[in-house]
Coordinates of C-alpha atoms (C1' of nucleotides) in Angstrom, one line a residue:
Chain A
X1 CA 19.6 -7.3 8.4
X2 CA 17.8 -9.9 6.1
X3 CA 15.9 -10.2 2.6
X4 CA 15.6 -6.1 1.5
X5 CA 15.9 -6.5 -1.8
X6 CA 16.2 -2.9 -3.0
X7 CA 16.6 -1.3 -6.5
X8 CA 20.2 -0.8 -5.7
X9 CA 21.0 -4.3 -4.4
X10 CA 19.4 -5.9 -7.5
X11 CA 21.8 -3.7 -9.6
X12 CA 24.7 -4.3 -7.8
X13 CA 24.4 -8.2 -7.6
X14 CA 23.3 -8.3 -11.5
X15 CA 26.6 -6.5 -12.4
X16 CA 28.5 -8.4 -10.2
X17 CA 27.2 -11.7 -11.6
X18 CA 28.2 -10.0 -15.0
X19 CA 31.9 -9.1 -14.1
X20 CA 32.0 -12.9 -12.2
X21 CA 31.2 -14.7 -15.4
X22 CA 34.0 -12.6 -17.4
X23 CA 37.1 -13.2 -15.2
X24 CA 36.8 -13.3 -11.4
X25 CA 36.1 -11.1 -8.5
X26 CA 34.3 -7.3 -9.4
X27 CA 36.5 -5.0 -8.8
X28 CA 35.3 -1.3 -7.3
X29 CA 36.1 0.8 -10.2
X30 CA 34.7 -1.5 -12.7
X31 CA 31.3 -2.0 -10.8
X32 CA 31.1 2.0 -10.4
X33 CA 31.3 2.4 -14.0
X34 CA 28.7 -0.5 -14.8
X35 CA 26.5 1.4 -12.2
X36 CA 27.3 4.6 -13.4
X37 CA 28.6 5.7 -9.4
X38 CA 31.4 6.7 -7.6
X39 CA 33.8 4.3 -6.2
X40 CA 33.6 5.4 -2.7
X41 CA 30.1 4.2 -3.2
X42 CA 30.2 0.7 -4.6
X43 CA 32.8 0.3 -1.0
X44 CA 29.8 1.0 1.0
X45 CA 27.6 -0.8 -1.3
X46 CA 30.3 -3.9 -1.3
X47 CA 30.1 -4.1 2.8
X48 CA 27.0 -3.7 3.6
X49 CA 26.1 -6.7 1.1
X50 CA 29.2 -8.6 2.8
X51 CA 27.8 -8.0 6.1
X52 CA 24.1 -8.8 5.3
X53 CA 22.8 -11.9 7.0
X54 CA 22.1 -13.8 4.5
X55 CA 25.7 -12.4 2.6
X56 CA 24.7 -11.7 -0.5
X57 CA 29.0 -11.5 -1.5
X58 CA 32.2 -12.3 -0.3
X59 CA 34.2 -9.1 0.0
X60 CA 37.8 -8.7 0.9
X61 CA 39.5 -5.1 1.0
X62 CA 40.9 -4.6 -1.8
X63 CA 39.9 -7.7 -3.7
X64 CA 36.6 -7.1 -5.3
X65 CA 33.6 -9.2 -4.6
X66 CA 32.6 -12.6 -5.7
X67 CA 28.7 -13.8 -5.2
X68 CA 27.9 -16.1 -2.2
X69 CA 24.6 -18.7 -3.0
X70 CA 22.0 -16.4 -2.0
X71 CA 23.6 -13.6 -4.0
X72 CA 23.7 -15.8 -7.0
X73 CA 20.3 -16.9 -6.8
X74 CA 19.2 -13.5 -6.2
X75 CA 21.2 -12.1 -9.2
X76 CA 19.9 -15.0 -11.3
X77 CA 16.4 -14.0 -10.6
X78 CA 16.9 -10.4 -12.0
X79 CA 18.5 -11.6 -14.6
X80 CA 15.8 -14.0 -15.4
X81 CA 13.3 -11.3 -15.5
X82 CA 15.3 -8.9 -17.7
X83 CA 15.9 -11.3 -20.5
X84 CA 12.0 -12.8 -20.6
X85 CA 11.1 -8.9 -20.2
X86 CA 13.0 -8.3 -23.4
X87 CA 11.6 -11.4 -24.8
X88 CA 8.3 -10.7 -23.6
X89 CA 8.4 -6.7 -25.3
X90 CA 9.8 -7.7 -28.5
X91 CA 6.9 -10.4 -29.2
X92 CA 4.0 -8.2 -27.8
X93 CA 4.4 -4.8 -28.4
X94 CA 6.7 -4.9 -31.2
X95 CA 9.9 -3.4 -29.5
X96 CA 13.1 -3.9 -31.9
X97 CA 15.8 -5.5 -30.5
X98 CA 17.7 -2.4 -29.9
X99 CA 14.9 -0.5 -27.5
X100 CA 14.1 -3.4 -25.1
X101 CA 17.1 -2.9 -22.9
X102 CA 16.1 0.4 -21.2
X103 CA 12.7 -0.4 -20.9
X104 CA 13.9 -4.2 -18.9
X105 CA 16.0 -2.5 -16.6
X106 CA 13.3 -0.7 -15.1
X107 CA 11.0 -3.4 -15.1
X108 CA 12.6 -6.2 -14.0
X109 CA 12.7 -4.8 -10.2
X110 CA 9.3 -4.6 -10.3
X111 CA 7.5 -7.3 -11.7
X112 CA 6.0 -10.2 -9.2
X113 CA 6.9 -13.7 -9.8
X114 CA 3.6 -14.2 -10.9
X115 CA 4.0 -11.9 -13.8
X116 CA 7.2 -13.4 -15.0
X117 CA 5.7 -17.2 -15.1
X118 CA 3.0 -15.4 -16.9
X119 CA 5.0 -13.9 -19.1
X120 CA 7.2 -17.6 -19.3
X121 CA 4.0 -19.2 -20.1
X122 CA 3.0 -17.2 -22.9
X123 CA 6.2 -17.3 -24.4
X124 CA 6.2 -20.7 -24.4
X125 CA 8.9 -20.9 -21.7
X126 CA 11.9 -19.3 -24.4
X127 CA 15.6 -20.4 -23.7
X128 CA 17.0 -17.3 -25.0
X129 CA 16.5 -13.7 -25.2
X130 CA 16.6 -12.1 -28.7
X131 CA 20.1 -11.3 -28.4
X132 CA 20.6 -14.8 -27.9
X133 CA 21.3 -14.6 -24.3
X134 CA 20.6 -17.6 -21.9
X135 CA 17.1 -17.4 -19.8
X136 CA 17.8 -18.6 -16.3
X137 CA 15.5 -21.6 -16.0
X138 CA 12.7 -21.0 -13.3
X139 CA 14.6 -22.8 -10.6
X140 CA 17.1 -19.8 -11.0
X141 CA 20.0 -21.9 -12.9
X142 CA 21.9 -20.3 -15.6
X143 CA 22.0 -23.1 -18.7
X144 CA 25.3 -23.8 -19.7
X145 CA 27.6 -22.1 -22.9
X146 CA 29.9 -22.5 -24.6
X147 CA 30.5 -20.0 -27.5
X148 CA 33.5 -17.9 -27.6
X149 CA 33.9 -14.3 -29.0
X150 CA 33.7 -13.7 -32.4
X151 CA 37.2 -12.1 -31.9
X152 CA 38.8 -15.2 -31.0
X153 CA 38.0 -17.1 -34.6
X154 CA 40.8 -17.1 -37.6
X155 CA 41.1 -17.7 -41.3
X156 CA 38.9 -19.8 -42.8
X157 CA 36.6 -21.1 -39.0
X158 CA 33.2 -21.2 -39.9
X159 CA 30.5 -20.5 -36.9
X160 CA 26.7 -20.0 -35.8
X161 CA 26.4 -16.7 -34.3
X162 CA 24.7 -17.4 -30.4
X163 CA 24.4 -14.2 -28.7
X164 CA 25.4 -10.2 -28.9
X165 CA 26.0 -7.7 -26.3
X166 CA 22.3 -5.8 -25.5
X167 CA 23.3 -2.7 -24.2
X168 CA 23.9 -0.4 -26.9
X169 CA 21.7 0.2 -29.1
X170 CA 23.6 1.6 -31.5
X171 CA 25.8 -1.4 -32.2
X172 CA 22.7 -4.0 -32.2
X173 CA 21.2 -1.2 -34.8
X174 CA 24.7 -1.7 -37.1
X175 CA 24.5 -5.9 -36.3
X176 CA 20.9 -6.0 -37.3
X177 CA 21.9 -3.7 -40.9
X178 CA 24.6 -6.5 -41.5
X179 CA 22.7 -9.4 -40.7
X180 CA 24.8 -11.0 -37.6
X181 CA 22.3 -12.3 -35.4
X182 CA 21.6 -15.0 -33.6
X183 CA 21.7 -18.3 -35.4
X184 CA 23.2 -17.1 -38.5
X185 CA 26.0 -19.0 -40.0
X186 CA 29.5 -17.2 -40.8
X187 CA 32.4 -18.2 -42.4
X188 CA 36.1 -15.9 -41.2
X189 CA 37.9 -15.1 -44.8
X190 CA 40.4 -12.9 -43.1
X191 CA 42.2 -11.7 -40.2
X192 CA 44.5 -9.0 -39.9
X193 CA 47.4 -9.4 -37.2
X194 CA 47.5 -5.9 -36.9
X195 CA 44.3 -4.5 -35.9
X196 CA 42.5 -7.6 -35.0
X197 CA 40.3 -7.1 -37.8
X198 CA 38.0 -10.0 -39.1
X199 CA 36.6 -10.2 -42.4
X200 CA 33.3 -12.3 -42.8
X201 CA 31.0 -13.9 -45.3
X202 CA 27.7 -13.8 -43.1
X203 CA 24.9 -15.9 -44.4
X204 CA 22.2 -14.4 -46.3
X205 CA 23.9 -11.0 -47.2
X206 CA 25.8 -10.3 -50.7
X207 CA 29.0 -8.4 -49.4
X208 CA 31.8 -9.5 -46.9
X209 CA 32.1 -7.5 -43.9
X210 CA 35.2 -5.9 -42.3
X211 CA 34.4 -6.0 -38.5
X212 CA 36.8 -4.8 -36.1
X213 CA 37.5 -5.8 -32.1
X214 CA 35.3 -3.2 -30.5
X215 CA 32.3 -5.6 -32.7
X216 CA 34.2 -8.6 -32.5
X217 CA 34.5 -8.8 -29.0
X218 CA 30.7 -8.3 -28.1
X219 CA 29.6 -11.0 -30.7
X220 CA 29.5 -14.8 -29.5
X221 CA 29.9 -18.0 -31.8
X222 CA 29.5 -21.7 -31.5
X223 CA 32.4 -23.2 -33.9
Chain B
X1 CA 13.4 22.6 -7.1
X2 CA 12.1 21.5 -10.4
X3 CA 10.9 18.4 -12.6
X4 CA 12.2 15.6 -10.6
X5 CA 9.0 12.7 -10.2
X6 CA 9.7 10.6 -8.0
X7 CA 7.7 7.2 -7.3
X8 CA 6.2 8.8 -3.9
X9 CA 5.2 12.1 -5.5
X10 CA 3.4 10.8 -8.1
X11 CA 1.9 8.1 -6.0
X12 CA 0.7 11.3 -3.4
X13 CA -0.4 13.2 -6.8
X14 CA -2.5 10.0 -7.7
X15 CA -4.2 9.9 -4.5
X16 CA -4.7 13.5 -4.1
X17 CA -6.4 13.7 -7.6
X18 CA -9.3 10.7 -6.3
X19 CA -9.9 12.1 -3.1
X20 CA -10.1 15.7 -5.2
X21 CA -13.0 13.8 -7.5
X22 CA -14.5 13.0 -4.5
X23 CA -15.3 16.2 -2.5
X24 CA -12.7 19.1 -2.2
X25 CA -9.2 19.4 -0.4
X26 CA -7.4 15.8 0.3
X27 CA -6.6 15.6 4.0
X28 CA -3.8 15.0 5.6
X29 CA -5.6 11.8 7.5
X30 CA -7.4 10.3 4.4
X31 CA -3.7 11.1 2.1
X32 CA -2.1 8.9 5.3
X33 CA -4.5 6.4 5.9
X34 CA -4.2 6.0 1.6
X35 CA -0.6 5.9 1.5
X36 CA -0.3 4.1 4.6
X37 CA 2.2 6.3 6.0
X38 CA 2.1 9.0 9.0
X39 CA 0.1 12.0 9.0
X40 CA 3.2 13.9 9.8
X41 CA 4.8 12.5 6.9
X42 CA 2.6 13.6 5.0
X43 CA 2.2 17.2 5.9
X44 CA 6.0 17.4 5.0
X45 CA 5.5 16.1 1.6
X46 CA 2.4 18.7 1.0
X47 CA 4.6 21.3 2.4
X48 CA 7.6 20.1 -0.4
X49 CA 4.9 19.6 -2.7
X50 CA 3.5 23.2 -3.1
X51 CA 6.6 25.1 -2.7
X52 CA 8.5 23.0 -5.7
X53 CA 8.5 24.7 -8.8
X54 CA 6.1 24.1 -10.8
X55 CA 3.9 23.9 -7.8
X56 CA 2.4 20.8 -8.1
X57 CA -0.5 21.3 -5.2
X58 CA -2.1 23.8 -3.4
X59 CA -1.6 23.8 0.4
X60 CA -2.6 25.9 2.9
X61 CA -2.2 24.8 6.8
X62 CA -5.1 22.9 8.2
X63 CA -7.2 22.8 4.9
X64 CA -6.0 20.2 2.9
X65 CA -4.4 20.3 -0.7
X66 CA -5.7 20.6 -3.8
X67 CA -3.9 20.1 -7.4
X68 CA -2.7 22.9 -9.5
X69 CA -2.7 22.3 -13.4
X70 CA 0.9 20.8 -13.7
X71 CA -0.1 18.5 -10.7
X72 CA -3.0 17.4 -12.5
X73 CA -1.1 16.5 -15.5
X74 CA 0.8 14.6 -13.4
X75 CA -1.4 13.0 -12.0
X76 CA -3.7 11.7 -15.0
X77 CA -0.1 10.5 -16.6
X78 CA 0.1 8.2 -13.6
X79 CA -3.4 7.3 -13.8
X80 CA -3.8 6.8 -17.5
X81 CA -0.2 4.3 -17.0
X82 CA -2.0 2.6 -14.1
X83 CA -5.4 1.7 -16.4
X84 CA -3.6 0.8 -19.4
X85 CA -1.8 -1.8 -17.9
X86 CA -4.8 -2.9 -15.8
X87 CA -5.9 -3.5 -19.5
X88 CA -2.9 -4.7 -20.5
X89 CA -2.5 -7.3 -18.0
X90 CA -6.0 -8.5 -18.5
X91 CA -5.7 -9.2 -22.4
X92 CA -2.0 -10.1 -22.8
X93 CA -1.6 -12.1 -19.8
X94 CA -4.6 -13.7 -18.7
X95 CA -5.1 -11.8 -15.0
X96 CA -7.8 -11.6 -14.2
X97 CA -9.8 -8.2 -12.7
X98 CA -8.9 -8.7 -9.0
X99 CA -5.5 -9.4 -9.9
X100 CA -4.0 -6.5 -11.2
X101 CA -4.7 -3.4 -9.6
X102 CA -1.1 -4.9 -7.3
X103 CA 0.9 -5.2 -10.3
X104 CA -0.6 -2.0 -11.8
X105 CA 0.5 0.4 -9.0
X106 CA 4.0 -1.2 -9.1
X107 CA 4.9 -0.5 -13.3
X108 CA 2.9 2.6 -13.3
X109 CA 5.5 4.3 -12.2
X110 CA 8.3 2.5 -14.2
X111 CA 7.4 2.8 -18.0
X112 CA 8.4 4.8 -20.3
X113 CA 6.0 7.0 -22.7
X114 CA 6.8 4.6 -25.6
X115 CA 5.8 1.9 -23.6
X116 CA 2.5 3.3 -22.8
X117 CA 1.8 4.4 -26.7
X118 CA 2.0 0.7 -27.5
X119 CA 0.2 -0.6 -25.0
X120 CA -2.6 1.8 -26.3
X121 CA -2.2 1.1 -29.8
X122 CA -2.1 -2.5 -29.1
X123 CA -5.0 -2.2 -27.1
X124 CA -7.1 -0.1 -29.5
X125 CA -7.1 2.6 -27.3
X126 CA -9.7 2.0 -25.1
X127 CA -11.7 4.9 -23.1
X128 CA -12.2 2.2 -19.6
X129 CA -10.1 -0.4 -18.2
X130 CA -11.4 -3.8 -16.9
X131 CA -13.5 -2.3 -14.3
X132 CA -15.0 0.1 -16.1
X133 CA -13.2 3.3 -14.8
X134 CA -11.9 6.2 -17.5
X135 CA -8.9 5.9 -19.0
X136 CA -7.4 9.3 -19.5
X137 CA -6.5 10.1 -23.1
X138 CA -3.0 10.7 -24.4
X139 CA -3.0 14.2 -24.3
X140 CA -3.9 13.6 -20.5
X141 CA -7.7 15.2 -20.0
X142 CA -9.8 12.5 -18.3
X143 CA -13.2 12.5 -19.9
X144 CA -16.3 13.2 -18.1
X145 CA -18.0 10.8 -16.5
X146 CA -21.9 11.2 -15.2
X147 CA -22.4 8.1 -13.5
X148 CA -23.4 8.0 -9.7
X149 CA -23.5 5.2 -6.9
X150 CA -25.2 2.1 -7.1
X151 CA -26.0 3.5 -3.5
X152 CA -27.7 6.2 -4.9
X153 CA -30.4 4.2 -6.4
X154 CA -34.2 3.4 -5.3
X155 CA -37.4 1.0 -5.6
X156 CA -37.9 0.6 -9.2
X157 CA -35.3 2.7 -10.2
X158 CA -33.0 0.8 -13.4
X159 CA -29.4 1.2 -14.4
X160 CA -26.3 0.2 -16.4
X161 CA -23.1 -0.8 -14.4
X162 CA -20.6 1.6 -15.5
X163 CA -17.7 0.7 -13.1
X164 CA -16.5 -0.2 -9.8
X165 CA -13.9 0.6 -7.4
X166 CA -10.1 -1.6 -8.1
X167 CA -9.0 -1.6 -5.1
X168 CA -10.3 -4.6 -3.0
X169 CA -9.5 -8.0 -4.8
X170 CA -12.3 -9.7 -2.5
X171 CA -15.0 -7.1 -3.5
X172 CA -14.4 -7.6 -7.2
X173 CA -14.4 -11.3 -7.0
X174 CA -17.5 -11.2 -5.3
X175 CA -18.8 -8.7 -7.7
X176 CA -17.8 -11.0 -10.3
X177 CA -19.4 -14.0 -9.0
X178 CA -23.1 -12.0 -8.4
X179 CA -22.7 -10.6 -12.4
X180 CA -22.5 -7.4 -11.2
X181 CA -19.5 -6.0 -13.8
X182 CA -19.2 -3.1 -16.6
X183 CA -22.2 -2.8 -19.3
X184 CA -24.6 -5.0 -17.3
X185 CA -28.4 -3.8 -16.2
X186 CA -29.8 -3.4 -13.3
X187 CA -33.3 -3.1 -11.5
X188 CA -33.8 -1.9 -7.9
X189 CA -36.4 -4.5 -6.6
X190 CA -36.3 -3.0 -2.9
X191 CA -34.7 -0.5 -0.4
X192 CA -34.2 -0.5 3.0
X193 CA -34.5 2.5 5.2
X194 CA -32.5 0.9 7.7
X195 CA -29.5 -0.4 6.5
X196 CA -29.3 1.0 3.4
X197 CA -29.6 -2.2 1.7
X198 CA -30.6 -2.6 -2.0
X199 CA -31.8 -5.9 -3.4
X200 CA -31.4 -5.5 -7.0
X201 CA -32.8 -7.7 -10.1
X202 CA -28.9 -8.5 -12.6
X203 CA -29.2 -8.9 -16.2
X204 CA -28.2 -12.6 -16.7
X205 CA -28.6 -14.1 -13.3
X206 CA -31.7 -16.1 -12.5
X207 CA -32.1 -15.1 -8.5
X208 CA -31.8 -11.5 -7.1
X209 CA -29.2 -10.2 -4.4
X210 CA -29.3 -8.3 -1.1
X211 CA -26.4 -5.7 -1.4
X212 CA -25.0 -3.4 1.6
X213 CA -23.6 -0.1 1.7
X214 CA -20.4 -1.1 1.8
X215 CA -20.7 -2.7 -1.5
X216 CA -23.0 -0.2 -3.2
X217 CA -21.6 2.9 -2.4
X218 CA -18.2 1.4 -4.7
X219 CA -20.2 0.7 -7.6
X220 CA -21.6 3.3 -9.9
X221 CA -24.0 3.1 -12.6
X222 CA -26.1 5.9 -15.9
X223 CA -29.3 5.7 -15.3
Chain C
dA1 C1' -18.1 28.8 26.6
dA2 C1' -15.4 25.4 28.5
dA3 C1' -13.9 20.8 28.0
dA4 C1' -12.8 17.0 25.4
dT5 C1' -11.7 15.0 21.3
dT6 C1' -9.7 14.7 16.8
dA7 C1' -6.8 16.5 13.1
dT8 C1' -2.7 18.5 11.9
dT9 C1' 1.8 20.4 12.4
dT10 C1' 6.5 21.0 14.3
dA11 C1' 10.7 19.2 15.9
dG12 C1' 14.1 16.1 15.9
dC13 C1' 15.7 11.5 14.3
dT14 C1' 16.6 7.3 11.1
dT15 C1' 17.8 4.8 6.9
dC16 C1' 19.1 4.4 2.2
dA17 C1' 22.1 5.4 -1.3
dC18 C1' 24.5 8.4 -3.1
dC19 C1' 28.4 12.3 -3.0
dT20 C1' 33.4 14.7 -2.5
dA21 C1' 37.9 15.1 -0.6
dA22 C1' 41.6 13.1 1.6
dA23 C1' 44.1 9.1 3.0
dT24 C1' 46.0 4.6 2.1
dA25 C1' 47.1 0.5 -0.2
dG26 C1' 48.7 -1.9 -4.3
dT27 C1' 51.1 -1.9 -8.7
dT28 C1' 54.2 -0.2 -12.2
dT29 C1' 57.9 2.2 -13.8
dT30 C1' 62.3 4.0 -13.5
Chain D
dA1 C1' 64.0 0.1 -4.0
dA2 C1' 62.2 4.4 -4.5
dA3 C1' 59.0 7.1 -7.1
dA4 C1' 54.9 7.6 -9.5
dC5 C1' 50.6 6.1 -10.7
dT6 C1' 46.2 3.8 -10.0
dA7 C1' 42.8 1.7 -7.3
dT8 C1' 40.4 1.6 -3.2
dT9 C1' 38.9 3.0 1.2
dT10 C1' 37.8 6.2 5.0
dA11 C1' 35.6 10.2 6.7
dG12 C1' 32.2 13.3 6.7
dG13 C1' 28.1 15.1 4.3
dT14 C1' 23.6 15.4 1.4
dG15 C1' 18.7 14.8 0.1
dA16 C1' 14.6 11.9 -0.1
dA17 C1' 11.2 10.0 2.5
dG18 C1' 9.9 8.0 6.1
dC19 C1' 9.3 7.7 11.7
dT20 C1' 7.8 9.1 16.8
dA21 C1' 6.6 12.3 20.4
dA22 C1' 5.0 16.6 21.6
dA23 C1' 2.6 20.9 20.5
dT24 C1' -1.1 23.3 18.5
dA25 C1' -5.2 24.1 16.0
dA26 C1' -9.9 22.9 14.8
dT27 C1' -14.1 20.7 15.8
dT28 C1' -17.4 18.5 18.6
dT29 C1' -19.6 17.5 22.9
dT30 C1' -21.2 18.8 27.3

DNA sequence: AAAATTATTTAGCTTCACCTAAATAGTTTT
DNA sequence: AAAACTATTTAGGTGAAGCTAAATAATTTT
């Protein structure tokens, strides 16, 4: 076994990285949800990456899987491509930021390293996505952040909004309408203990918003 | 059986449609020697091929398939994604002509419909991609095309460049480097009985050149 | 027309990445 | 601590798309 770097494999150690950053090791179920694939399968999935030479993951029964270098790098380097391919669609064919998602996942598995300096080049070699989401550098390190959920602010914080969640449409559609996006200034004029609700005065719109966790949560601030 | 396109399918219905153009039934040998894959691999494919439903080919034992209508649609789908983004590449990204043909055959079989309206649109919709060859229109009928080989030619005989085979990076560079591209005259000087050899007089370019079979026979030309 | 050559097909096997059903391990609840 | 529940793994199986080796059909040469 050495460097096959299937469809599949790219999935699996793009999610993983995903599920790293949030807490620690992937679990099975969660992974088989991301991928949209039965548990039994991700267990395959999880041992034959385990047992690849390089490892791509360390896997314990039971315990999830963490990324090893290689799977990092590799991960990095999908990741890297689906954030300049969003970048790259939004600026040259006029994609919203609500349709590019899709479209990157295919893509990014396919696209030569020449076509994503290209693309890098003519970007002008972004930082960010247009959900705000850190571009692995070319070298295949992830810059560092340090905004928080939106969830996590109270009465009276204010905040620049950083980055959103890209994969549903349907809330960057809503976000877009109320004008939180990235860079955007916000002020918290309310919480409610109960339901975790936020109420907001976002910069440039007339009206306060009401936004509760299932938003909040997906929405990332620098205080 | 039913609508399922897979990458290999359409890449066999691509191949079968330009050895179609060429003379009649694709063969087993020239689809495998294409594809680079078995013969034997290939008459299972054929055999899946013309008994799915839609039949995408016709097959009969021993003789080669042909494409049926739906196959054919399929087909110029593929080839209309492959020589938009031949002409995407070249004007959003700075490839140049030898260059993309690679990347082409890789994201022609990854974007979605949307993608490929935009690309056109952004593109102007144009009728021949950077080597001259027909872009099928959106409502997938590849327009007629009445030019013949360079090979063709003799003594005397004049010509426009129409277009010239994508497949062979060195061949187009070299093309490139003698002027011999898309929209450019040409005047048959000589012709050797022999070899088959042309020596031809190019628009723009002060000294004539010697061109063999091998080389002529890929590029065509309107009298 | 027989022999030789070439093209194609059949048969049986492999790998990848998934699946379901059943078994087991780990975690909560009572 | 047992019972119940949830998460995970094992076992066995599928379909896609390739492979090799051997058989057969078609074509060309002698």
């Amino acid at each position: 076994m050495s460097e096959i770097m299937t469809r599949s494999i790219q999935d699996y150690l793009k999610h993983i990285y995903e599920l790293n950053e949030y807490g620690s090791a992937a679990s099975t179920n969660d992974l088989a949800a991301r991928l949209n694939i039965a548990p039994a399968s991700v267990t395959g999935m999880l041992q034959k990456l385990a047992n690849s030479k390089p490892a791509l993951v360390v896997y314990k029964k039971h315990q999830g899987a963490t990324l090893t270098r290689p799977g990092e790098k590799a991960a990095l380097e999908v990741i890297r491509h689906h954030r300049l391919l969003e970048t790259f669609l939004v600026t040259t064919l006029g994609y919203s930021w609500d349709e590019v998602h899709c479209e990157a996942d295919k893509l990014e598995h396919v696209i030569s390293e020449d076509f994503e300096a290209r693309m890098a080049k003519a970007l002008g070699h972004p930082t960010r996505d247009p959900h705000g989401e850190l571009i692995p550098t070319a070298d295949l390190v992830m810059p560092a952040d340090k905004s928080c959920p939106l969830a996590s602010l109270r009465t009276d914080d204010t905040a620049t909004v950083r980055r959103v969640s890209d994969d549903d449409p349907a809330l960057l559609r809503h976000l877009r309408k109320i004008g939180v996006v990235p860079e955007v200034k916000i002020v918290v004029k309310s919480y409610s203990e109960f339901d975790g609700n936020l109420t907001l005065q976002v910069e440039g719109q007339k009206l306060n918003v009401v936004l509760g966790k299932a938003i909040t949560s997906q929405v990332f601030v620098d205080k």
